[in-house]
PDB file of C-alpha atoms in Angstrom:
ATOM      1  CA  MET I   1       0.000   0.000   0.000  1.00  0.00           C
ATOM      2  CA  GLU I   2       1.494   3.360  -1.077  1.00  0.00           C
ATOM      3  CA  TRP I   3       1.759   6.307   1.295  1.00  0.00           C
ATOM      4  CA  MET I   4      -1.036   8.412  -0.222  1.00  0.00           C
ATOM      5  CA  GLN I   5      -3.352   5.420  -0.334  1.00  0.00           C
ATOM      6  CA  LEU I   6      -2.435   4.566   3.267  1.00  0.00           C
ATOM      7  CA  LEU I   7      -3.128   8.131   4.462  1.00  0.00           C
ATOM      8  CA  GLU I   8      -6.506   8.163   2.686  1.00  0.00           C
ATOM      9  CA  THR I   9      -7.361   4.791   4.243  1.00  0.00           C
ATOM     10  CA  LEU I  10      -6.388   5.929   7.740  1.00  0.00           C
ATOM     11  CA  ALA I  11      -8.339   9.174   7.314  1.00  0.00           C
ATOM     12  CA  ILE I  12     -11.482   7.091   6.823  1.00  0.00           C
ATOM     13  CA  VAL I  13     -10.760   4.263   9.245  1.00  0.00           C
ATOM     14  CA  CYS I  14      -9.271   5.953  12.319  1.00  0.00           C
ATOM     15  CA  PRO I  15     -12.113   8.360  13.248  1.00  0.00           C
ATOM     16  CA  LEU I  16     -14.717   5.631  12.755  1.00  0.00           C
ATOM     17  CA  VAL I  17     -12.705   3.117  14.802  1.00  0.00           C
ATOM     18  CA  PHE I  18     -12.484   5.679  17.616  1.00  0.00           C
ATOM     19  CA  LEU I  19     -16.268   6.144  17.478  1.00  0.00           C
ATOM     20  CA  GLY I  20     -16.803   2.386  17.290  1.00  0.00           C
ATOM     21  CA  GLY I  21     -14.554   1.852  20.322  1.00  0.00           C
ATOM     22  CA  LEU I  22     -16.494   4.438  22.300  1.00  0.00           C
ATOM     23  CA  VAL I  23     -19.852   2.844  21.427  1.00  0.00           C
ATOM     24  CA  ASP I  24     -18.529  -0.657  22.074  1.00  0.00           C
ATOM     25  CA  ALA I  25     -17.266   0.236  25.555  1.00  0.00           C
ATOM     26  CA  VAL I  26     -20.669   1.646  26.486  1.00  0.00           C
ATOM     27  CA  ALA I  27     -23.181  -0.744  24.931  1.00  0.00           C
ATOM     28  CA  GLY I  28     -21.365  -3.176  22.661  1.00  0.00           C
ATOM     29  CA  GLY I  29     -21.905  -3.352  18.904  1.00  0.00           C
ATOM     30  CA  GLY I  30     -18.936  -1.187  17.908  1.00  0.00           C
ATOM     31  CA  GLY I  31     -18.245  -3.570  15.040  1.00  0.00           C
ATOM     32  CA  LEU I  32     -21.362  -2.197  13.351  1.00  0.00           C
ATOM     33  CA  ILE I  33     -19.341   0.983  12.839  1.00  0.00           C
ATOM     34  CA  THR I  34     -15.769  -0.292  12.498  1.00  0.00           C
ATOM     35  CA  LEU I  35     -16.169  -3.142   9.999  1.00  0.00           C
ATOM     36  CA  PRO I  36     -17.987  -0.981   7.411  1.00  0.00           C
ATOM     37  CA  ALA I  37     -15.212   1.620   7.885  1.00  0.00           C
ATOM     38  CA  TYR I  38     -12.595  -0.772   6.485  1.00  0.00           C
ATOM     39  CA  LEU I  39     -14.869  -1.753   3.605  1.00  0.00           C
ATOM     40  CA  LEU I  40     -15.578   1.928   2.890  1.00  0.00           C
ATOM     41  CA  ALA I  41     -11.817   2.514   2.746  1.00  0.00           C
ATOM     42  CA  GLY I  42     -11.573  -0.139   0.023  1.00  0.00           C
ATOM     43  CA  LEU I  43     -10.055  -3.107   1.882  1.00  0.00           C
ATOM     44  CA  PRO I  44     -11.002  -6.563   0.537  1.00  0.00           C
ATOM     45  CA  ALA I  45     -13.588  -8.333   2.703  1.00  0.00           C
ATOM     46  CA  HIS I  46     -11.227 -10.879   4.295  1.00  0.00           C
ATOM     47  CA  ASN I  47      -8.582  -8.247   5.051  1.00  0.00           C
ATOM     48  CA  ALA I  48     -11.269  -5.904   6.397  1.00  0.00           C
ATOM     49  CA  ALA I  49     -12.570  -8.553   8.822  1.00  0.00           C
ATOM     50  CA  ALA I  50      -9.050  -9.464   9.957  1.00  0.00           C
ATOM     51  CA  THR I  51      -7.774  -5.897  10.357  1.00  0.00           C
ATOM     52  CA  ASN I  52     -11.004  -4.970  12.142  1.00  0.00           C
ATOM     53  CA  LYS I  53     -10.120  -7.509  14.847  1.00  0.00           C
ATOM     54  CA  CYS I  54      -6.703  -5.869  15.233  1.00  0.00           C
ATOM     55  CA  GLY I  55      -8.290  -2.433  15.511  1.00  0.00           C
ATOM     56  CA  ASN I  56     -10.870  -3.549  18.062  1.00  0.00           C
ATOM     57  CA  ALA I  57      -9.133  -6.179  20.181  1.00  0.00           C
ATOM     58  CA  PHE I  58      -6.676  -3.974  22.073  1.00  0.00           C
ATOM     59  CA  GLY I  59      -9.295  -1.367  22.896  1.00  0.00           C
ATOM     60  CA  THR I  60     -11.546  -4.113  24.257  1.00  0.00           C
ATOM     61  CA  PHE I  61      -8.651  -5.388  26.394  1.00  0.00           C
ATOM     62  CA  LEU I  62      -8.250  -1.885  27.863  1.00  0.00           C
ATOM     63  CA  ALA I  63     -11.959  -1.506  28.610  1.00  0.00           C
ATOM     64  CA  THR I  64     -12.004  -4.992  30.166  1.00  0.00           C
ATOM     65  CA  GLY I  65      -9.116  -4.100  32.479  1.00  0.00           C
ATOM     66  CA  ARG I  66     -10.839  -0.914  33.621  1.00  0.00           C
ATOM     67  CA  PHE I  67     -14.085  -2.748  34.416  1.00  0.00           C
ATOM     68  CA  ILE I  68     -12.179  -5.452  36.332  1.00  0.00           C
ATOM     69  CA  ARG I  69     -10.181  -2.889  38.338  1.00  0.00           C
ATOM     70  CA  ARG I  70     -13.394  -1.087  39.283  1.00  0.00           C
ATOM     71  CA  GLY I  71     -14.974  -4.376  40.386  1.00  0.00           C
ATOM     72  CA  GLN I  72     -17.768  -4.104  37.816  1.00  0.00           C
ATOM     73  CA  VAL I  73     -17.366  -7.719  36.651  1.00  0.00           C
ATOM     74  CA  HIS I  74     -18.743 -10.974  38.060  1.00  0.00           C
ATOM     75  CA  LEU I  75     -15.507 -12.772  37.247  1.00  0.00           C
ATOM     76  CA  PRO I  76     -16.573 -16.450  37.531  1.00  0.00           C
ATOM     77  CA  SER I  77     -19.484 -16.025  35.115  1.00  0.00           C
ATOM     78  CA  ALA I  78     -17.484 -13.664  32.884  1.00  0.00           C
ATOM     79  CA  LEU I  79     -14.679 -16.232  32.448  1.00  0.00           C
ATOM     80  CA  ALA I  80     -17.233 -18.994  31.883  1.00  0.00           C
ATOM     81  CA  GLY I  81     -18.913 -16.843  29.252  1.00  0.00           C
ATOM     82  CA  GLY I  82     -15.568 -16.229  27.573  1.00  0.00           C
ATOM     83  CA  LEU I  83     -14.799 -19.951  27.366  1.00  0.00           C
ATOM     84  CA  GLY I  84     -18.275 -20.607  26.019  1.00  0.00           C
ATOM     85  CA  ALA I  85     -17.859 -17.858  23.429  1.00  0.00           C
ATOM     86  CA  LEU I  86     -14.606 -19.367  22.172  1.00  0.00           C
ATOM     87  CA  ALA I  87     -16.260 -22.736  21.601  1.00  0.00           C
ATOM     88  CA  GLY I  88     -19.418 -21.127  20.216  1.00  0.00           C
ATOM     89  CA  ALA I  89     -17.491 -19.003  17.719  1.00  0.00           C
ATOM     90  CA  TRP I  90     -15.813 -22.124  16.318  1.00  0.00           C
ATOM     91  CA  ILE I  91     -19.211 -23.847  16.005  1.00  0.00           C
ATOM     92  CA  GLY I  92     -20.663 -20.760  14.323  1.00  0.00           C
ATOM     93  CA  ALA I  93     -17.847 -20.615  11.800  1.00  0.00           C
ATOM     94  CA  GLU I  94     -18.450 -24.262  10.922  1.00  0.00           C
ATOM     95  CA  LEU I  95     -22.201 -23.642  10.553  1.00  0.00           C
ATOM     96  CA  ASN I  96     -21.460 -20.678   8.304  1.00  0.00           C
ATOM     97  CA  MET I  97     -20.105 -23.090   5.709  1.00  0.00           C
ATOM     98  CA  ILE I  98     -23.226 -25.282   5.586  1.00  0.00           C
ATOM     99  CA  MET I  99     -26.189 -22.998   6.355  1.00  0.00           C
ATOM    100  CA  PRO I 100     -27.718 -20.249   4.163  1.00  0.00           C
ATOM    101  CA  GLU I 101     -26.642 -16.912   5.642  1.00  0.00           C
ATOM    102  CA  GLN I 102     -29.764 -15.109   4.385  1.00  0.00           C
ATOM    103  CA  ALA I 103     -31.950 -17.155   6.746  1.00  0.00           C
ATOM    104  CA  LEU I 104     -30.128 -15.599   9.701  1.00  0.00           C
ATOM    105  CA  TYR I 105     -30.598 -12.101   8.288  1.00  0.00           C
ATOM    106  CA  PHE I 106     -34.375 -12.541   8.302  1.00  0.00           C
ATOM    107  CA  LEU I 107     -34.275 -14.048  11.791  1.00  0.00           C
ATOM    108  CA  MET I 108     -32.329 -11.077  13.136  1.00  0.00           C
ATOM    109  CA  LEU I 109     -34.663  -8.600  11.437  1.00  0.00           C
ATOM    110  CA  ALA I 110     -37.483 -10.220  13.414  1.00  0.00           C
ATOM    111  CA  ILE I 111     -35.625 -10.345  16.740  1.00  0.00           C
ATOM    112  CA  VAL I 112     -34.036  -6.871  16.897  1.00  0.00           C
ATOM    113  CA  PRO I 113     -37.289  -4.820  16.836  1.00  0.00           C
ATOM    114  CA  VAL I 114     -38.705  -7.091  19.557  1.00  0.00           C
ATOM    115  CA  MET I 115     -35.664  -6.333  21.743  1.00  0.00           C
ATOM    116  CA  ALA I 116     -36.073  -2.605  21.096  1.00  0.00           C
ATOM    117  CA  VAL I 117     -39.754  -2.678  22.137  1.00  0.00           C
ATOM    118  CA  PHE I 118     -38.864  -4.700  25.244  1.00  0.00           C
ATOM    119  CA  LEU I 119     -36.228  -2.154  26.301  1.00  0.00           C
ATOM    120  CA  LEU I 120     -38.608   0.713  25.591  1.00  0.00           C
ATOM    121  CA  PHE I 121     -41.354  -0.567  27.884  1.00  0.00           C
ATOM    122  CA  LYS I 122     -39.197  -2.370  30.461  1.00  0.00           C
ATOM    123  CA  ARG I 123     -37.748   0.814  31.907  1.00  0.00           C
ATOM    124  CA  ASP I 124     -36.326  -0.883  35.008  1.00  0.00           C
ATOM    125  CA  PHE I 125     -34.379  -3.382  32.866  1.00  0.00           C
ATOM    126  CA  GLY I 126     -30.859  -3.655  34.273  1.00  0.00           C
ATOM    127  CA  ALA I 127     -31.409  -0.943  36.857  1.00  0.00           C
ATOM    128  CA  GLN I 128     -30.627  -3.275  39.783  1.00  0.00           C
ATOM    129  CA  ASP I 129     -28.463  -6.343  40.280  1.00  0.00           C
ATOM    130  CA  ARG I 130     -30.797  -9.290  41.003  1.00  0.00           C
ATOM    131  CA  SER I 131     -28.223 -11.992  40.301  1.00  0.00           C
ATOM    132  CA  GLY I 132     -28.229 -12.945  43.990  1.00  0.00           C
ATOM    133  CA  GLN I 133     -31.294 -15.105  43.362  1.00  0.00           C
ATOM    134  CA  PHE I 134     -29.000 -17.580  41.577  1.00  0.00           C
ATOM    135  CA  SER I 135     -26.203 -19.705  43.010  1.00  0.00           C
ATOM    136  CA  ARG I 136     -22.655 -19.290  41.713  1.00  0.00           C
ATOM    137  CA  GLY I 137     -22.974 -22.598  39.845  1.00  0.00           C
ATOM    138  CA  GLN I 138     -26.199 -21.489  38.180  1.00  0.00           C
ATOM    139  CA  LEU I 139     -24.641 -18.212  37.050  1.00  0.00           C
ATOM    140  CA  ILE I 140     -21.618 -20.022  35.609  1.00  0.00           C
ATOM    141  CA  ALA I 141     -23.834 -22.529  33.790  1.00  0.00           C
ATOM    142  CA  MET I 142     -25.966 -19.741  32.298  1.00  0.00           C
ATOM    143  CA  ALA I 143     -22.851 -17.790  31.322  1.00  0.00           C
ATOM    144  CA  VAL I 144     -21.411 -20.794  29.466  1.00  0.00           C
ATOM    145  CA  GLY I 145     -24.713 -21.159  27.607  1.00  0.00           C
ATOM    146  CA  ILE I 146     -24.772 -17.452  26.761  1.00  0.00           C
ATOM    147  CA  GLY I 147     -21.191 -17.609  25.515  1.00  0.00           C
ATOM    148  CA  LEU I 148     -21.881 -20.688  23.393  1.00  0.00           C
ATOM    149  CA  ALA I 149     -25.048 -19.296  21.806  1.00  0.00           C
ATOM    150  CA  ILE I 150     -23.855 -15.761  21.098  1.00  0.00           C
ATOM    151  CA  GLY I 151     -20.337 -16.942  20.299  1.00  0.00           C
ATOM    152  CA  ALA I 152     -21.898 -19.167  17.642  1.00  0.00           C
ATOM    153  CA  TYR I 153     -23.787 -16.138  16.316  1.00  0.00           C
ATOM    154  CA  ASP I 154     -20.551 -14.144  16.320  1.00  0.00           C
ATOM    155  CA  GLY I 155     -18.703 -16.836  14.395  1.00  0.00           C
ATOM    156  CA  PHE I 156     -21.542 -17.291  11.938  1.00  0.00           C
ATOM    157  CA  PHE I 157     -22.572 -13.680  11.392  1.00  0.00           C
ATOM    158  CA  GLY I 158     -21.133 -11.177  13.854  1.00  0.00           C
ATOM    159  CA  PRO I 159     -22.721  -7.695  13.992  1.00  0.00           C
ATOM    160  CA  GLY I 160     -24.121  -6.761  17.394  1.00  0.00           C
ATOM    161  CA  ALA I 161     -22.698  -9.755  19.282  1.00  0.00           C
ATOM    162  CA  GLY I 162     -21.486  -7.555  22.144  1.00  0.00           C
ATOM    163  CA  THR I 163     -24.915  -5.990  22.525  1.00  0.00           C
ATOM    164  CA  PHE I 164     -26.579  -9.401  22.595  1.00  0.00           C
ATOM    165  CA  LEU I 165     -24.084 -10.612  25.189  1.00  0.00           C
ATOM    166  CA  MET I 166     -24.913  -7.662  27.400  1.00  0.00           C
ATOM    167  CA  LEU I 167     -28.661  -8.171  27.006  1.00  0.00           C
ATOM    168  CA  ALA I 168     -28.287 -11.862  27.851  1.00  0.00           C
ATOM    169  CA  PHE I 169     -26.160 -11.242  30.949  1.00  0.00           C
ATOM    170  CA  THR I 170     -28.771  -8.719  32.085  1.00  0.00           C
ATOM    171  CA  GLY I 171     -31.958 -10.545  31.102  1.00  0.00           C
ATOM    172  CA  LEU I 172     -30.974 -14.107  32.050  1.00  0.00           C
ATOM    173  CA  CYS I 173     -28.374 -13.712  34.800  1.00  0.00           C
ATOM    174  CA  LYS I 174     -30.141 -10.623  36.214  1.00  0.00           C
ATOM    175  CA  PHE I 175     -26.968  -8.542  36.457  1.00  0.00           C
ATOM    176  CA  ASP I 176     -27.326  -4.771  36.374  1.00  0.00           C
ATOM    177  CA  LEU I 177     -26.311  -3.141  33.090  1.00  0.00           C
ATOM    178  CA  LEU I 178     -22.913  -2.024  34.387  1.00  0.00           C
ATOM    179  CA  THR I 179     -21.880  -5.505  35.588  1.00  0.00           C
ATOM    180  CA  ALA I 180     -23.329  -7.054  32.425  1.00  0.00           C
ATOM    181  CA  SER I 181     -21.206  -4.616  30.419  1.00  0.00           C
ATOM    182  CA  GLY I 182     -18.089  -5.725  32.324  1.00  0.00           C
ATOM    183  CA  ASN I 183     -18.877  -9.419  31.781  1.00  0.00           C
ATOM    184  CA  THR I 184     -19.406  -8.721  28.095  1.00  0.00           C
ATOM    185  CA  LYS I 185     -15.965  -7.109  27.837  1.00  0.00           C
ATOM    186  CA  VAL I 186     -14.299 -10.232  29.287  1.00  0.00           C
ATOM    187  CA  ALA I 187     -16.119 -12.532  26.857  1.00  0.00           C
ATOM    188  CA  ASN I 188     -15.396 -10.239  23.916  1.00  0.00           C
ATOM    189  CA  SER I 189     -11.718 -10.020  24.832  1.00  0.00           C
ATOM    190  CA  ALA I 190     -11.397 -13.808  24.712  1.00  0.00           C
ATOM    191  CA  SER I 191     -13.112 -14.123  21.339  1.00  0.00           C
ATOM    192  CA  ASN I 192     -11.281 -11.120  19.864  1.00  0.00           C
ATOM    193  CA  LEU I 193      -7.905 -12.530  20.882  1.00  0.00           C
ATOM    194  CA  ALA I 194      -8.665 -15.937  19.364  1.00  0.00           C
ATOM    195  CA  SER I 195      -9.940 -14.330  16.148  1.00  0.00           C
ATOM    196  CA  LEU I 196      -6.954 -11.988  15.853  1.00  0.00           C
ATOM    197  CA  VAL I 197      -4.441 -14.822  16.304  1.00  0.00           C
ATOM    198  CA  THR I 198      -6.291 -16.944  13.728  1.00  0.00           C
ATOM    199  CA  PHE I 199      -6.369 -14.131  11.164  1.00  0.00           C
ATOM    200  CA  ALA I 200      -2.751 -13.156  11.845  1.00  0.00           C
ATOM    201  CA  LEU I 201      -1.486 -16.703  11.335  1.00  0.00           C
ATOM    202  CA  ALA I 202      -3.382 -16.779   8.035  1.00  0.00           C
ATOM    203  CA  GLY I 203      -1.654 -13.542   6.956  1.00  0.00           C
ATOM    204  CA  LYS I 204      -4.915 -11.610   6.576  1.00  0.00           C
ATOM    205  CA  VAL I 205      -4.172  -8.672   8.918  1.00  0.00           C
ATOM    206  CA  LEU I 206      -2.944  -5.451   7.269  1.00  0.00           C
ATOM    207  CA  TRP I 207      -0.785  -4.310  10.186  1.00  0.00           C
ATOM    208  CA  VAL I 208       0.085  -0.951   8.603  1.00  0.00           C
ATOM    209  CA  VAL I 209      -3.623  -0.063   8.912  1.00  0.00           C
ATOM    210  CA  GLY I 210      -4.443  -2.203  11.936  1.00  0.00           C
ATOM    211  CA  ILE I 211      -1.876  -0.738  14.348  1.00  0.00           C
ATOM    212  CA  PRO I 212      -2.931   2.944  13.938  1.00  0.00           C
ATOM    213  CA  ALA I 213      -6.555   1.796  14.052  1.00  0.00           C
ATOM    214  CA  ALA I 214      -5.819  -0.120  17.265  1.00  0.00           C
ATOM    215  CA  LEU I 215      -4.482   3.069  18.887  1.00  0.00           C
ATOM    216  CA  CYS I 216      -7.698   4.877  17.930  1.00  0.00           C
ATOM    217  CA  GLY I 217      -9.730   1.929  19.223  1.00  0.00           C
ATOM    218  CA  ILE I 218      -7.876   2.090  22.541  1.00  0.00           C
ATOM    219  CA  ALA I 219      -8.630   5.818  22.832  1.00  0.00           C
ATOM    220  CA  GLY I 220     -12.298   5.279  21.977  1.00  0.00           C
ATOM    221  CA  ASN I 221     -12.661   2.437  24.465  1.00  0.00           C
ATOM    222  CA  TYR I 222     -10.959   4.516  27.178  1.00  0.00           C
ATOM    223  CA  VAL I 223     -13.409   7.369  26.689  1.00  0.00           C
ATOM    224  CA  GLY I 224     -16.380   5.000  26.370  1.00  0.00           C
ATOM    225  CA  SER I 225     -15.526   2.954  29.452  1.00  0.00           C
ATOM    226  CA  SER I 226     -15.148   6.184  31.458  1.00  0.00           C
ATOM    227  CA  ILE I 227     -18.617   7.268  30.310  1.00  0.00           C
ATOM    228  CA  ALA I 228     -20.112   3.867  31.145  1.00  0.00           C
ATOM    229  CA  LEU I 229     -18.476   3.609  34.572  1.00  0.00           C
ATOM    230  CA  LYS I 230     -19.582   7.121  35.540  1.00  0.00           C
ATOM    231  CA  GLY I 231     -23.033   7.123  33.970  1.00  0.00           C
ATOM    232  CA  GLY I 232     -24.035   3.481  34.465  1.00  0.00           C
ATOM    233  CA  ALA I 233     -27.471   2.458  33.208  1.00  0.00           C
ATOM    234  CA  LYS I 234     -28.447   6.077  32.436  1.00  0.00           C
ATOM    235  CA  ILE I 235     -25.838   6.146  29.671  1.00  0.00           C
ATOM    236  CA  ILE I 236     -25.853   2.494  28.597  1.00  0.00           C
ATOM    237  CA  ARG I 237     -29.605   2.170  28.142  1.00  0.00           C
ATOM    238  CA  PRO I 238     -30.060   4.947  25.503  1.00  0.00           C
ATOM    239  CA  MET I 239     -26.972   3.711  23.658  1.00  0.00           C
ATOM    240  CA  PHE I 240     -28.666   0.343  23.239  1.00  0.00           C
ATOM    241  CA  PHE I 241     -31.272   1.955  21.000  1.00  0.00           C
ATOM    242  CA  VAL I 242     -28.568   3.584  18.885  1.00  0.00           C
ATOM    243  CA  VAL I 243     -26.784   0.246  18.429  1.00  0.00           C
ATOM    244  CA  LEU I 244     -29.994  -1.668  17.682  1.00  0.00           C
ATOM    245  CA  THR I 245     -30.944   0.949  15.067  1.00  0.00           C
ATOM    246  CA  LEU I 246     -27.518   0.568  13.451  1.00  0.00           C
ATOM    247  CA  LEU I 247     -27.930  -3.201  13.476  1.00  0.00           C
ATOM    248  CA  VAL I 248     -31.310  -3.045  11.717  1.00  0.00           C
ATOM    249  CA  ALA I 249     -29.864  -0.647   9.124  1.00  0.00           C
ATOM    250  CA  ARG I 250     -26.903  -2.947   8.537  1.00  0.00           C
ATOM    251  CA  LEU I 251     -29.124  -6.028   8.154  1.00  0.00           C
ATOM    252  CA  VAL I 252     -31.443  -4.270   5.699  1.00  0.00           C
ATOM    253  CA  TYR I 253     -28.481  -2.953   3.700  1.00  0.00           C
ATOM    254  CA  ASP I 254     -26.809  -6.376   3.513  1.00  0.00           C
ATOM    255  CA  LEU I 255     -30.042  -7.955   2.337  1.00  0.00           C
ATOM    256  CA  ALA I 256     -30.538  -5.263  -0.326  1.00  0.00           C
ATOM    257  CA  VAL I 257     -27.087  -5.542  -1.927  1.00  0.00           C
TER     258      VAL I 257
END
């Protein structure tokens, strides 16, 4: 890649990766912004997916560390969810090769509006931590199931996986939104690391783009995690609607082209 082409690519990618990192740290779903950024800059699809992992992974690691240091993570269930996500992502990738992808698009178009309506009317959703009604073993078992299911979705399709993880940790495990956000960061870090290593070994990562993008992703995640930790559910909840709207737009666009 020549210098002028590289500068043009970074001018498109870096601001959007910063914005994606900020959104991802607050409510998940930053990939809805960052992956299209690489495609908009003209990267081939495989290189875009691989370099996107480089741009996002390190920022997610930073946000995860901040949530852990602040104690806003239920570590046993978060680690269980991460292990489940690793296995689920592998299963999803295998399913991707044998199942029609368009069927999942239509499924998601049906599910996302339902989630938006639920969040709109369930105003106390994630306001309090009610996870104490479950034993530690129950929380770990649910977290493994969440990781497997959404990890499989992530491996098969991808967009919005972080948002779905957060909704699942809140709706099923009854964590408050802030703790659910922390658990999501741990699970996402595990899957991002595995994906990045896989893509790197295959030679698909464009490091000359990925490293500057990673720095912007780190900055975006730092700002976003600060907003989330200070604002809690008041900030996270409205951001959900932004991410779900982006997800619907992305699904409709992908179906139309």
